[in-house]
PDB file of C-alpha atoms in Angstrom:
ATOM      1  CA  MET A 734      32.767  21.711  -2.495  1.00 28.00           C
ATOM      2  CA  ILE A 735      31.994  18.252  -1.145  1.00 34.00           C
ATOM      3  CA  THR A 736      35.025  16.768  -2.844  1.00 35.00           C
ATOM      4  CA  ARG A 737      37.318  19.129  -0.926  1.00 41.00           C
ATOM      5  CA  ARG A 738      36.033  18.172   2.509  1.00 54.00           C
ATOM      6  CA  CYS A 739      37.095  15.122   4.425  1.00 56.00           C
ATOM      7  CA  PHE A 740      35.872  12.872   7.216  1.00 56.00           C
ATOM      8  CA  CYS A 741      38.320  13.148  10.088  1.00 55.00           C
ATOM      9  CA  SER A 742      38.505  12.308  13.776  1.00 52.00           C
ATOM     10  CA  SER A 743      37.665  15.854  14.864  1.00 53.00           C
ATOM     11  CA  ALA A 744      34.483  16.029  12.743  1.00 59.00           C
ATOM     12  CA  PRO A 745      31.031  15.039  14.085  1.00 72.00           C
ATOM     13  CA  ARG A 746      30.204  11.364  13.666  1.00 81.00           C
ATOM     14  CA  PRO A 747      28.539  10.871  10.256  1.00 89.00           C
ATOM     15  CA  TRP A 748      25.011   9.664   9.677  1.00 90.00           C
ATOM     16  CA  LEU A 749      24.448   6.598   7.515  1.00 92.00           C
ATOM     17  CA  PHE A 750      21.339   6.731   5.314  1.00 95.00           C
ATOM     18  CA  VAL A 751      20.401   3.371   3.784  1.00 93.00           C
ATOM     19  CA  GLY A 752      17.698   2.884   1.159  1.00 95.00           C
ATOM     20  CA  LEU A 753      16.106  -0.539   0.769  1.00 93.00           C
ATOM     21  CA  GLY A 754      15.406  -2.099  -2.603  1.00 96.00           C
ATOM     22  CA  ASN A 755      16.418  -4.707  -5.162  1.00 96.00           C
ATOM     23  CA  PRO A 756      19.292  -4.250  -7.625  1.00 97.00           C
ATOM     24  CA  GLY A 757      18.884  -4.444 -11.392  1.00 96.00           C
ATOM     25  CA  ASP A 758      16.715  -2.891 -14.097  1.00 96.00           C
ATOM     26  CA  LYS A 759      13.978  -5.469 -13.509  1.00 95.00           C
ATOM     27  CA  TYR A 760      13.032  -3.779 -10.231  1.00 96.00           C
ATOM     28  CA  LYS A 761      13.653  -0.154 -11.187  1.00 96.00           C
ATOM     29  CA  GLY A 762      10.566   1.980 -10.642  1.00 96.00           C
ATOM     30  CA  THR A 763       8.669  -0.660  -8.649  1.00 97.00           C
ATOM     31  CA  ARG A 764       6.960  -0.037  -5.320  1.00 96.00           C
ATOM     32  CA  HIS A 765       9.569  -2.146  -3.539  1.00 93.00           C
ATOM     33  CA  ASN A 766      12.362   0.177  -4.667  1.00 97.00           C
ATOM     34  CA  VAL A 767      11.213   3.550  -3.328  1.00 97.00           C
ATOM     35  CA  GLY A 768      13.977   3.322  -0.722  1.00 96.00           C
ATOM     36  CA  PHE A 769      16.556   3.349  -3.520  1.00 97.00           C
ATOM     37  CA  GLU A 770      14.709   6.244  -5.144  1.00 98.00           C
ATOM     38  CA  MET A 771      14.849   8.232  -1.906  1.00 97.00           C
ATOM     39  CA  ILE A 772      18.614   7.782  -1.719  1.00 98.00           C
ATOM     40  CA  ASP A 773      19.014   8.811  -5.363  1.00 98.00           C
ATOM     41  CA  ALA A 774      16.817  11.903  -4.894  1.00 98.00           C
ATOM     42  CA  PHE A 775      18.724  12.967  -1.804  1.00 98.00           C
ATOM     43  CA  ALA A 776      22.125  12.341  -3.392  1.00 98.00           C
ATOM     44  CA  LYS A 777      21.148  14.356  -6.465  1.00 98.00           C
ATOM     45  CA  ALA A 778      19.813  17.248  -4.364  1.00 97.00           C
ATOM     46  CA  GLN A 779      23.028  17.409  -2.318  1.00 96.00           C
ATOM     47  CA  GLY A 780      25.461  16.773  -5.146  1.00 96.00           C
ATOM     48  CA  ILE A 781      26.683  13.486  -3.654  1.00 97.00           C
ATOM     49  CA  GLU A 782      28.048  10.956  -6.136  1.00 97.00           C
ATOM     50  CA  MET A 783      26.969   7.336  -5.641  1.00 97.00           C
ATOM     51  CA  ASN A 784      29.986   5.917  -7.396  1.00 94.00           C
ATOM     52  CA  THR A 785      31.687   3.351  -5.163  1.00 97.00           C
ATOM     53  CA  LEU A 786      30.936  -0.118  -3.805  1.00 97.00           C
ATOM     54  CA  ASN A 787      31.290  -0.662  -0.054  1.00 96.00           C
ATOM     55  CA  CYS A 788      30.052  -3.603   2.045  1.00 96.00           C
ATOM     56  CA  LYS A 789      27.922  -4.915  -0.830  1.00 97.00           C
ATOM     57  CA  ALA A 790      26.271  -1.503  -1.324  1.00 98.00           C
ATOM     58  CA  ILE A 791      26.432   1.301  -3.865  1.00 98.00           C
ATOM     59  CA  PHE A 792      27.920   4.020  -1.716  1.00 98.00           C
ATOM     60  CA  GLY A 793      28.536   7.772  -1.559  1.00 97.00           C
ATOM     61  CA  GLN A 794      29.564  10.371   1.001  1.00 95.00           C
ATOM     62  CA  GLY A 795      29.242  14.106   1.467  1.00 95.00           C
ATOM     63  CA  PHE A 796      27.999  16.860   3.771  1.00 93.00           C
ATOM     64  CA  VAL A 797      24.762  18.683   4.559  1.00 92.00           C
ATOM     65  CA  GLY A 798      25.922  21.911   6.141  1.00 89.00           C
ATOM     66  CA  ASP A 799      28.534  20.711   8.618  1.00 88.00           C
ATOM     67  CA  ALA A 800      26.916  17.289   9.062  1.00 90.00           C
ATOM     68  CA  PRO A 801      28.899  14.457   7.428  1.00 92.00           C
ATOM     69  CA  LEU A 802      26.781  11.846   5.689  1.00 93.00           C
ATOM     70  CA  LEU A 803      27.146   8.386   4.147  1.00 95.00           C
ATOM     71  CA  LEU A 804      24.570   7.054   1.654  1.00 97.00           C
ATOM     72  CA  ALA A 805      24.086   3.407   0.704  1.00 96.00           C
ATOM     73  CA  LYS A 806      21.907   1.214  -1.510  1.00 98.00           C
ATOM     74  CA  PRO A 807      22.475  -2.450  -0.549  1.00 97.00           C
ATOM     75  CA  GLN A 808      22.894  -4.765  -3.540  1.00 98.00           C
ATOM     76  CA  THR A 809      22.069  -7.931  -1.602  1.00 95.00           C
ATOM     77  CA  TYR A 810      18.354  -7.966  -2.550  1.00 93.00           C
ATOM     78  CA  MET A 811      15.707  -6.799  -0.111  1.00 93.00           C
ATOM     79  CA  ASN A 812      15.481  -9.844   2.152  1.00 92.00           C
ATOM     80  CA  LEU A 813      19.222  -9.726   2.907  1.00 93.00           C
ATOM     81  CA  SER A 814      19.528  -5.955   3.388  1.00 92.00           C
ATOM     82  CA  GLY A 815      20.967  -6.403   6.868  1.00 91.00           C
ATOM     83  CA  GLU A 816      24.090  -8.104   5.539  1.00 94.00           C
ATOM     84  CA  SER A 817      25.145  -4.836   3.910  1.00 95.00           C
ATOM     85  CA  SER A 818      23.725  -2.175   6.231  1.00 91.00           C
ATOM     86  CA  GLY A 819      24.759  -4.030   9.372  1.00 90.00           C
ATOM     87  CA  ALA A 820      28.322  -4.319   8.092  1.00 93.00           C
ATOM     88  CA  LEU A 821      28.430  -0.627   7.165  1.00 93.00           C
ATOM     89  CA  ALA A 822      27.109   0.575  10.505  1.00 88.00           C
ATOM     90  CA  ALA A 823      29.471  -1.719  12.411  1.00 87.00           C
ATOM     91  CA  TYR A 824      32.502  -0.701  10.352  1.00 90.00           C
ATOM     92  CA  TYR A 825      31.892   3.035  10.694  1.00 87.00           C
ATOM     93  CA  LYS A 826      30.337   2.821  14.205  1.00 82.00           C
ATOM     94  CA  LEU A 827      27.481   5.027  13.071  1.00 77.00           C
ATOM     95  CA  PRO A 828      23.896   5.961  13.887  1.00 63.00           C
ATOM     96  CA  LEU A 829      21.657   4.499  11.229  1.00 64.00           C
ATOM     97  CA  ASN A 830      18.678   5.756   9.270  1.00 72.00           C
ATOM     98  CA  ARG A 831      16.695   3.672   6.807  1.00 70.00           C
ATOM     99  CA  PHE A 832      14.216   4.382   4.041  1.00 76.00           C
ATOM    100  CA  HIS A 833      11.706   1.714   3.032  1.00 86.00           C
ATOM    101  CA  ASP A 834       8.338   1.142   1.382  1.00 86.00           C
ATOM    102  CA  ASP A 835       5.280   0.713   3.593  1.00 91.00           C
ATOM    103  CA  MET A 836       1.891  -0.657   2.556  1.00 91.00           C
ATOM    104  CA  ASP A 837       0.286   0.613   5.788  1.00 90.00           C
ATOM    105  CA  LEU A 838       0.566   4.220   4.612  1.00 91.00           C
ATOM    106  CA  PRO A 839      -1.368   5.780   1.710  1.00 92.00           C
ATOM    107  CA  CYS A 840       0.663   6.207  -1.438  1.00 94.00           C
ATOM    108  CA  GLY A 841       2.922   9.252  -1.127  1.00 94.00           C
ATOM    109  CA  VAL A 842       2.594   9.732   2.643  1.00 95.00           C
ATOM    110  CA  LEU A 843       5.807   9.715   4.724  1.00 95.00           C
ATOM    111  CA  ARG A 844       6.598   9.048   8.390  1.00 94.00           C
ATOM    112  CA  LEU A 845       9.855   9.710  10.229  1.00 93.00           C
ATOM    113  CA  GLN A 846      10.258   7.527  13.320  1.00 89.00           C
ATOM    114  CA  ASP A 847      12.997   7.130  15.899  1.00 85.00           C
ATOM    115  CA  LYS A 848      12.489   3.360  16.297  1.00 78.00           C
ATOM    116  CA  GLY A 849      10.030   0.525  15.743  1.00 73.00           C
ATOM    117  CA  GLY A 850       9.549  -3.076  14.708  1.00 68.00           C
ATOM    118  CA  HIS A 851       9.741  -4.590  11.242  1.00 63.00           C
ATOM    119  CA  GLY A 852       5.981  -4.618  10.515  1.00 59.00           C
ATOM    120  CA  SER A 853       6.435  -7.803   8.426  1.00 66.00           C
ATOM    121  CA  HIS A 854       8.850  -5.947   6.139  1.00 77.00           C
ATOM    122  CA  ASN A 855      11.486  -8.529   5.203  1.00 82.00           C
ATOM    123  CA  GLY A 856      14.188  -5.940   4.607  1.00 83.00           C
ATOM    124  CA  LEU A 857      13.737  -4.549   8.111  1.00 83.00           C
ATOM    125  CA  LYS A 858      13.630  -8.076   9.540  1.00 87.00           C
ATOM    126  CA  SER A 859      17.069  -8.648   8.063  1.00 89.00           C
ATOM    127  CA  VAL A 860      18.388  -5.357   9.426  1.00 84.00           C
ATOM    128  CA  ILE A 861      17.098  -6.029  12.931  1.00 83.00           C
ATOM    129  CA  TYR A 862      18.590  -9.522  12.818  1.00 84.00           C
ATOM    130  CA  HIS A 863      22.013  -8.180  11.818  1.00 78.00           C
ATOM    131  CA  PHE A 864      21.725  -5.559  14.544  1.00 80.00           C
ATOM    132  CA  ARG A 865      21.336  -8.392  17.054  1.00 73.00           C
ATOM    133  CA  GLY A 866      17.714  -7.553  17.694  1.00 74.00           C
ATOM    134  CA  ASN A 867      18.239  -3.817  18.148  1.00 77.00           C
ATOM    135  CA  ARG A 868      15.219  -1.900  16.804  1.00 79.00           C
ATOM    136  CA  GLU A 869      16.207   1.558  18.006  1.00 74.00           C
ATOM    137  CA  PHE A 870      17.301   3.053  14.733  1.00 83.00           C
ATOM    138  CA  ALA A 871      15.496   5.808  12.870  1.00 86.00           C
ATOM    139  CA  ARG A 872      13.548   5.050   9.728  1.00 89.00           C
ATOM    140  CA  LEU A 873      11.675   6.964   7.043  1.00 93.00           C
ATOM    141  CA  ARG A 874       8.568   5.063   5.943  1.00 92.00           C
ATOM    142  CA  ILE A 875       7.376   5.798   2.412  1.00 95.00           C
ATOM    143  CA  GLY A 876       3.724   4.973   1.770  1.00 95.00           C
ATOM    144  CA  ILE A 877       2.971   2.920  -1.346  1.00 95.00           C
ATOM    145  CA  GLY A 878      -0.677   2.076  -0.571  1.00 93.00           C
ATOM    146  CA  LYS A 879      -2.357  -1.296  -0.212  1.00 92.00           C
ATOM    147  CA  PRO A 880      -2.897  -3.982  -2.874  1.00 94.00           C
ATOM    148  CA  PRO A 881      -6.317  -3.705  -4.517  1.00 92.00           C
ATOM    149  CA  GLY A 882      -8.879  -6.403  -3.779  1.00 91.00           C
ATOM    150  CA  GLN A 883      -7.348  -9.848  -3.274  1.00 91.00           C
ATOM    151  CA  MET A 884      -4.118  -9.087  -5.120  1.00 95.00           C
ATOM    152  CA  ASP A 885      -1.020 -10.880  -3.842  1.00 96.00           C
ATOM    153  CA  PRO A 886       1.051  -8.335  -1.845  1.00 93.00           C
ATOM    154  CA  LYS A 887       4.280  -9.685  -3.367  1.00 93.00           C
ATOM    155  CA  ALA A 888       2.985  -9.046  -6.885  1.00 96.00           C
ATOM    156  CA  PHE A 889       1.827  -5.572  -5.854  1.00 96.00           C
ATOM    157  CA  LEU A 890       5.266  -4.677  -4.480  1.00 95.00           C
ATOM    158  CA  LEU A 891       6.963  -5.623  -7.724  1.00 95.00           C
ATOM    159  CA  GLN A 892       4.618  -3.603  -9.934  1.00 96.00           C
ATOM    160  CA  LYS A 893       5.551  -0.211 -11.283  1.00 96.00           C
ATOM    161  CA  PHE A 894       3.465   2.805 -10.247  1.00 96.00           C
ATOM    162  CA  ASN A 895       0.663   4.030 -12.480  1.00 94.00           C
ATOM    163  CA  ALA A 896       0.705   7.679 -13.555  1.00 95.00           C
ATOM    164  CA  SER A 897      -1.226   9.129 -10.595  1.00 94.00           C
ATOM    165  CA  ALA A 898       0.708   7.076  -8.015  1.00 95.00           C
ATOM    166  CA  ARG A 899       3.987   8.013  -9.712  1.00 97.00           C
ATOM    167  CA  GLU A 900       3.111  11.685  -9.330  1.00 96.00           C
ATOM    168  CA  ARG A 901       2.452  11.188  -5.613  1.00 96.00           C
ATOM    169  CA  ILE A 902       5.722   9.338  -5.114  1.00 97.00           C
ATOM    170  CA  ASP A 903       7.737  11.989  -6.949  1.00 97.00           C
ATOM    171  CA  THR A 904       6.227  14.643  -4.697  1.00 97.00           C
ATOM    172  CA  ALA A 905       6.916  12.503  -1.630  1.00 97.00           C
ATOM    173  CA  LEU A 906      10.552  12.058  -2.608  1.00 97.00           C
ATOM    174  CA  GLN A 907      11.066  15.817  -2.712  1.00 97.00           C
ATOM    175  CA  GLU A 908       9.322  16.184   0.646  1.00 97.00           C
ATOM    176  CA  GLY A 909      11.552  13.428   1.971  1.00 96.00           C
ATOM    177  CA  VAL A 910      14.679  15.229   0.797  1.00 97.00           C
ATOM    178  CA  GLU A 911      13.644  18.325   2.761  1.00 96.00           C
ATOM    179  CA  GLY A 912      12.733  16.231   5.802  1.00 95.00           C
ATOM    180  CA  LEU A 913      16.095  14.481   5.817  1.00 95.00           C
ATOM    181  CA  LYS A 914      17.958  17.769   5.473  1.00 95.00           C
ATOM    182  CA  LEU A 915      16.008  18.984   8.485  1.00 94.00           C
ATOM    183  CA  LEU A 916      16.961  15.813  10.359  1.00 93.00           C
ATOM    184  CA  LEU A 917      20.655  16.422   9.768  1.00 92.00           C
ATOM    185  CA  LEU A 918      20.505  20.095  10.672  1.00 92.00           C
ATOM    186  CA  LYS A 919      18.041  20.080  13.590  1.00 92.00           C
ATOM    187  CA  GLY A 920      18.197  16.539  14.993  1.00 91.00           C
ATOM    188  CA  LEU A 921      15.649  13.735  15.072  1.00 90.00           C
ATOM    189  CA  THR A 922      13.229  14.966  17.745  1.00 92.00           C
ATOM    190  CA  GLU A 923      12.521  18.396  16.280  1.00 94.00           C
ATOM    191  CA  SER A 924      12.592  17.273  12.655  1.00 94.00           C
ATOM    192  CA  ALA A 925      10.246  14.321  13.274  1.00 93.00           C
ATOM    193  CA  ARG A 926       7.749  16.527  15.093  1.00 94.00           C
ATOM    194  CA  ARG A 927       7.643  19.132  12.343  1.00 94.00           C
ATOM    195  CA  PHE A 928       7.795  16.685   9.456  1.00 95.00           C
ATOM    196  CA  ASN A 929       5.182  14.256  10.792  1.00 94.00           C
ATOM    197  CA  THR A 930       2.732  17.060  11.568  1.00 94.00           C
ATOM    198  CA  GLU A 931       2.824  18.118   7.930  1.00 91.00           C
ATOM    199  CA  GLN A 932       2.468  14.524   6.742  1.00 93.00           C
ATOM    200  CA  LYS A 933      -0.450  13.869   9.118  1.00 89.00           C
ATOM    201  CA  TYR A 934      -2.639  16.325   7.239  1.00 81.00           C
ATOM    202  CA  LYS A 935      -1.491  14.879   3.936  1.00 82.00           C
ATOM    203  CA  HIS A 936      -2.439  11.410   5.239  1.00 76.00           C
ATOM    204  CA  ILE A 937      -5.958  12.577   6.082  1.00 78.00           C
ATOM    205  CA  ARG A 938      -6.318  14.154   2.660  1.00 77.00           C
ATOM    206  CA  LEU A 939      -5.010  11.197   0.634  1.00 71.00           C
ATOM    207  CA  GLN A 940      -6.153   8.089   2.516  1.00 62.00           C
ATOM    208  CA  THR A 941      -9.535   7.973   0.758  1.00 61.00           C
ATOM    209  CA  VAL A 942      -8.312   9.090  -2.677  1.00 61.00           C
ATOM    210  CA  PRO A 943      -7.685   6.130  -5.053  1.00 60.00           C
ATOM    211  CA  THR A 944      -4.546   5.853  -7.146  1.00 58.00           C
TER     212      THR A 944
END
């Protein structure tokens, strides 16, 4: 049982998984909060309770196989995500992985990357800033699609998904859970190669299908 295992000096260094989003019921279920949803889906699948507050984040810890893991949902609002995740990573001296929405991917398509820029994502801008410019942390990008027509991107991000998009996202979350388990068990290089190959074909299939 997870509750009977402990993090100790002889154990492997834990991973920290951080989901980006905004706190409060107002933002629940919106495109901007799929990072939170990914954390919740993973925590539920692994039986990890998200029941404490640590460094301005809702926080939980557990194991996947023998790999120790910390999960966090910053409560600082998206644009200040780095205040929480930077403090957590510094305190625990951990490798970092982040989950965030991405309008450059079709809705429901995922990408696992070892590093990268912020791509105009304000949450990632904050993280990179609080990491003193370091961009070499892994991230799971969760496609939410592009705004239709001339719609304001900010308004699009804060909308809830329609029924067809919601179905895609729910499927993507389960795929993400399996991809993250693979990451913890097999390492980033192998898991990214296998996971992204599967998602590449999904990308081709979905990029022209409206939601």
